Coordinates of C-alpha atoms in Angstrom, one line a residue:
Y275 CA 0.0 0.1 0.3
A276 CA 2.6 2.4 0.9
K277 CA 4.4 2.3 -2.7
E278 CA 1.2 3.5 -3.9
S279 CA 0.4 7.2 -4.9
S280 CA -3.4 8.2 -5.4
N281 CA -6.0 10.9 -4.8
S282 CA -8.3 8.7 -3.7
L283 CA -8.7 7.7 0.1
H284 CA -9.2 4.3 -0.6
V285 CA -5.5 3.0 -0.6
A286 CA -4.6 4.6 2.8
Q287 CA -8.0 3.2 4.3
Q288 CA -7.6 0.0 3.3
A289 CA -3.7 0.0 5.0
E290 CA -5.5 1.5 8.1
D291 CA -7.7 -1.8 7.7
V292 CA -5.0 -4.1 8.0
I293 CA -4.0 -2.6 11.0
W294 CA -7.4 -2.9 12.5
S295 CA -7.7 -6.6 11.4
M296 CA -4.2 -7.3 13.1
I297 CA -5.2 -5.9 16.2
S298 CA -8.4 -7.8 16.3
R299 CA -7.1 -11.4 15.6
A300 CA -4.3 -10.5 18.1
L301 CA -6.9 -9.9 20.8
Q302 CA -8.8 -12.8 20.2
Q303 CA -5.8 -14.9 20.7
V304 CA -5.2 -13.3 23.9
R305 CA -8.8 -14.5 24.8
L306 CA -8.3 -17.5 23.9
S307 CA -4.8 -18.0 25.8
Q308 CA -6.1 -16.8 28.5
Y309 CA -9.0 -19.2 28.8
Q310 CA -6.7 -21.9 28.0
L311 CA -4.3 -21.0 31.1
N312 CA -7.0 -20.8 33.4
N313 CA -8.6 -24.4 32.6
E314 CA -5.1 -25.7 32.6
S315 CA -4.3 -24.2 36.3
D316 CA -7.7 -25.9 37.2
S317 CA -6.6 -29.2 35.8
N318 CA -2.8 -28.5 37.2
V319 CA -4.2 -28.6 40.8
E320 CA -5.8 -32.4 40.3
E321 CA -2.6 -33.3 38.1
R322 CA 0.0 -32.3 40.9
E323 CA -1.3 -35.4 43.3
E324 CA -1.1 -37.9 40.9
E325 CA 1.8 -37.0 38.4
D326 CA 5.5 -36.6 39.1
N327 CA 6.4 -35.1 35.7
N328 CA 4.3 -31.5 36.7
N329 CA 7.6 -29.7 36.1
D330 CA 8.0 -30.9 32.5
T331 CA 4.3 -30.2 32.0
Q332 CA 4.7 -26.8 33.0
Q333 CA 7.7 -26.1 30.7
Q334 CA 5.7 -27.5 27.9
Q335 CA 2.7 -25.3 28.4
Q336 CA 5.5 -22.4 28.6
Q337 CA 6.9 -22.8 25.3
Q338 CA 3.7 -23.4 23.7
Q339 CA 2.5 -20.0 25.0
Q340 CA 5.7 -18.2 23.7
Q341 CA 5.0 -19.7 20.2
Q342 CA 1.4 -18.9 20.2
K343 CA 2.0 -15.1 21.2
P344 CA 0.0 -12.4 19.8
I345 CA 1.1 -10.6 16.7
F346 CA 0.6 -6.7 17.5
P347 CA 1.5 -4.0 15.0
S348 CA 5.1 -3.1 14.8
I349 CA 6.7 0.7 14.8
E350 CA 7.0 -0.1 11.2
D351 CA 3.3 -1.0 10.7
W352 CA 2.1 1.8 12.3
N353 CA 4.3 4.5 10.5
C354 CA 3.8 2.5 7.1
I355 CA 0.0 3.8 7.1
L356 CA 1.4 7.1 7.6
K357 CA 3.6 6.8 4.8
C358 CA 0.6 6.0 2.6
W359 CA -0.9 9.1 3.6
S360 CA 1.8 11.0 2.9
R361 CA 1.8 9.6 -0.5
C362 CA -1.9 10.1 -1.1
T363 CA -2.6 13.2 -3.2
H364 CA -6.1 14.0 -1.6
P365 CA -6.2 17.3 -0.1
D366 CA -7.7 16.1 3.2
R367 CA -4.7 14.0 3.8
A368 CA -3.0 15.8 6.7
Y369 CA -6.3 15.8 8.5
H370 CA -6.6 11.9 7.9
A371 CA -3.1 11.0 8.9
Y372 CA -3.2 13.2 12.2
S373 CA -6.9 11.3 12.7
F374 CA -4.9 8.0 12.4
L375 CA -2.1 9.3 15.0
R376 CA -4.7 10.2 17.4
T377 CA -6.3 6.9 17.1
W378 CA -3.1 5.3 17.4
L379 CA -2.1 7.2 20.8
D380 CA -5.6 6.0 22.1
W381 CA -5.1 2.5 21.4
N382 CA -1.6 2.8 23.6
D383 CA -3.5 4.7 26.5
H384 CA -6.3 1.5 26.1
C385 CA -3.5 -0.9 26.5
R386 CA -2.2 0.5 29.4
N387 CA -5.5 0.5 31.3
N388 CA -6.6 -3.1 30.1
H389 CA -6.2 -5.6 32.3
E390 CA -6.9 -8.2 29.7
L391 CA -3.4 -7.3 28.0
Q392 CA -1.6 -8.2 31.3
L393 CA -0.8 -11.9 29.7
G394 CA 1.7 -12.9 32.2
G395 CA 1.7 -10.6 35.4
N396 CA 4.4 -8.3 34.4
K397 CA 2.6 -5.4 33.1
M398 CA 5.8 -3.7 31.2
D399 CA 7.1 -6.7 29.9
D400 CA 3.5 -7.6 28.6
I401 CA 2.8 -4.8 26.9
A402 CA 6.2 -3.9 25.6
H403 CA 5.4 -5.7 22.2
I404 CA 2.1 -3.9 21.9
V405 CA 2.6 -0.1 23.0
H406 CA 4.7 1.8 20.2
H407 CA 5.2 5.2 20.9
P408 CA 5.6 7.3 17.6
N409 CA 9.0 8.1 16.8
Q410 CA 11.1 10.9 14.9
E411 CA 10.0 8.9 11.3
T412 CA 6.0 9.2 12.7
Y413 CA 6.2 13.2 13.0
Q414 CA 8.3 13.3 9.7
L415 CA 5.6 11.3 8.0
L416 CA 3.5 13.5 9.7
V417 CA 4.7 17.0 8.2
E418 CA 5.2 15.3 4.8
S419 CA 1.3 15.0 5.0
C420 CA 0.8 18.5 5.7
L421 CA 3.1 20.1 3.3
A422 CA 1.4 21.1 0.0
E423 CA 4.6 21.7 -2.3
S424 CA 3.2 22.0 -5.6
P425 CA -0.3 22.4 -7.7
V426 CA 1.2 19.1 -9.8
E427 CA 0.6 17.2 -6.5
F428 CA -3.1 17.4 -7.1
D429 CA -3.5 17.4 -10.4
H430 CA -2.9 21.3 -11.2
N431 CA -6.3 21.7 -9.3
A432 CA -5.7 24.9 -7.7
T433 CA -8.6 24.6 -5.3
E434 CA -7.7 21.3 -4.0
Y435 CA -4.0 22.7 -3.8
K436 CA -5.2 25.6 -1.5
R437 CA -7.5 23.7 0.6
A438 CA -4.6 21.3 1.0
R439 CA -2.3 23.8 2.2
E440 CA -4.6 25.3 4.7
M441 CA -5.8 22.2 5.7
G442 CA -1.9 20.7 6.3
S443 CA -1.0 24.2 8.1
G444 CA -4.0 23.9 10.7
I445 CA -2.7 20.2 11.6
A446 CA 0.8 21.1 11.6
I447 CA -0.1 23.4 14.9
R448 CA -1.7 20.5 16.1
L449 CA 1.0 18.2 15.7
W450 CA 3.6 20.8 17.3
K451 CA 0.7 20.6 20.2
E452 CA 0.7 16.9 20.0
Y453 CA 4.4 16.6 20.0
Q454 CA 4.9 19.0 23.1
N455 CA 2.4 17.0 25.2
Q456 CA 4.1 13.6 24.2
N457 CA 7.5 15.1 25.3
R458 CA 5.9 15.9 28.7
K459 CA 4.6 12.2 29.1
K460 CA 8.0 10.8 27.7
N461 CA 10.0 12.8 30.5
R462 CA 7.1 11.6 33.1
D463 CA 6.7 8.4 32.1
H464 CA 10.8 8.2 31.8
I465 CA 10.6 6.9 28.0
S466 CA 13.8 6.6 26.3
D467 CA 12.3 6.7 22.4
G468 CA 10.8 9.8 20.9
V469 CA 11.2 12.8 19.2
V470 CA 14.0 15.3 19.0
M471 CA 13.3 18.3 17.2
D472 CA 16.7 19.5 15.1
S473 CA 17.1 21.9 12.6
N474 CA 15.4 20.4 9.9
A475 CA 12.5 19.3 12.0
Y476 CA 11.5 22.9 12.8
Y477 CA 12.1 24.0 9.5
E478 CA 9.8 21.5 7.8
I479 CA 6.8 22.1 10.6
L480 CA 7.5 25.9 10.1
R481 CA 7.1 25.3 6.4
A482 CA 3.8 23.6 6.9
I483 CA 2.5 26.1 9.4
C484 CA 3.6 29.0 7.3
Q485 CA 1.8 27.8 3.7
T486 CA -1.5 29.2 4.9
S487 CA -2.9 32.1 3.2
A488 CA -3.4 33.3 6.4
L489 CA 0.2 34.5 6.9
P490 CA 1.4 37.5 6.9
A491 CA -1.3 38.1 9.0
Q492 CA -3.0 41.6 8.3
S493 CA -6.3 41.3 10.2
S494 CA -7.3 40.0 14.0
G495 CA -8.8 37.2 12.2
T496 CA -5.5 35.9 11.6
L497 CA -3.4 36.9 14.4
R498 CA -4.0 33.3 16.3
T499 CA -2.3 31.7 13.2
L500 CA 0.6 34.1 13.8
K501 CA 1.1 33.5 17.7
D502 CA 1.0 29.6 17.0
M503 CA 3.7 30.5 14.5
A504 CA 5.6 32.4 17.0
R505 CA 5.6 29.9 19.4
V506 CA 7.3 27.3 17.2
F507 CA 9.9 29.9 16.6
R508 CA 10.4 31.1 20.0
K509 CA 10.8 27.3 21.1
C510 CA 13.1 26.9 18.0
S511 CA 15.5 30.0 18.7
E512 CA 15.4 28.8 22.7
D513 CA 16.9 25.2 21.6
G514 CA 19.2 26.7 19.3
M515 CA 18.3 25.4 16.2
V516 CA 17.8 28.7 14.3
T517 CA 19.2 28.5 10.8
P518 CA 19.3 31.1 8.0
E519 CA 16.3 28.9 5.9
I520 CA 14.3 28.8 9.1
L521 CA 14.6 32.9 9.3
E522 CA 13.6 33.0 5.3
V523 CA 10.6 31.0 5.9
V524 CA 9.4 33.0 9.2
R525 CA 10.3 36.2 7.1
G526 CA 8.2 35.3 4.3
A527 CA 5.5 34.6 7.0
T528 CA 5.6 38.0 8.5
T529 CA 5.7 41.4 7.7
E530 CA 8.5 43.4 8.4
K531 CA 7.2 44.8 11.8
Q532 CA 6.4 41.2 12.7
F533 CA 9.7 39.7 11.8
A534 CA 11.7 42.4 13.5
Q535 CA 9.7 42.1 16.6
L536 CA 9.9 38.2 16.6
T537 CA 13.7 38.1 15.9
E538 CA 14.2 41.0 18.4
T539 CA 12.5 39.0 21.0
N540 CA 14.3 35.9 20.7
N541 CA 17.3 37.8 20.3
G542 CA 16.8 39.4 23.7
K543 CA 16.5 36.0 25.3

């Protein structure tokens, strides 16, 4: 699916269906394994009095359980869906990619709170192969879905091109906020993997935000987008990631006065 490029939504949607089918099948295996474990546990109570090879039986059972371990989507599988959306040429692709991210994160939360998935008593070990946190590639693919580089992508349809740019800008702002939330969770939960915002990552997300026709902001109705962009630029400056390319993007999305205020404020820090 990830190799196909199409204006239609069905390719990426079918790829999503594969993910949820994998999860559904794996959950059925979990329930079946738990049922078998409960039955075996009851029968083992009686067998202890009659059999001397109980230890061998338990080892065989453990080996069978490992062989029948449910297969949940890997980080590569999750990111593959986002790759499908990034290659889609539908103007709403950014919205669908972001919706998939939110569903993925909701699934992670469900796994952490679901006792059914605690297969062996050690929660961290049991869900380690189920819960996968968005990584660098995840957010890179999401930003690619937001960026509308050329009308050629949309079969020279000016209306769809403009829609994709406006939609992509708004979703890029949401992605930035999502990144901030996930970063706080990562620090709170001591998660080692995650997303590192380097100069290129800041450059790409600022490009996505600044592609909207609402910038440069000339009226009070468009100031919200300007403020959102300014927050990203401010954090970029605090992290020491500002480059000439980033400055050019910000310059092109602001008035001369706004640009001077932004750079003076950040240079003052």
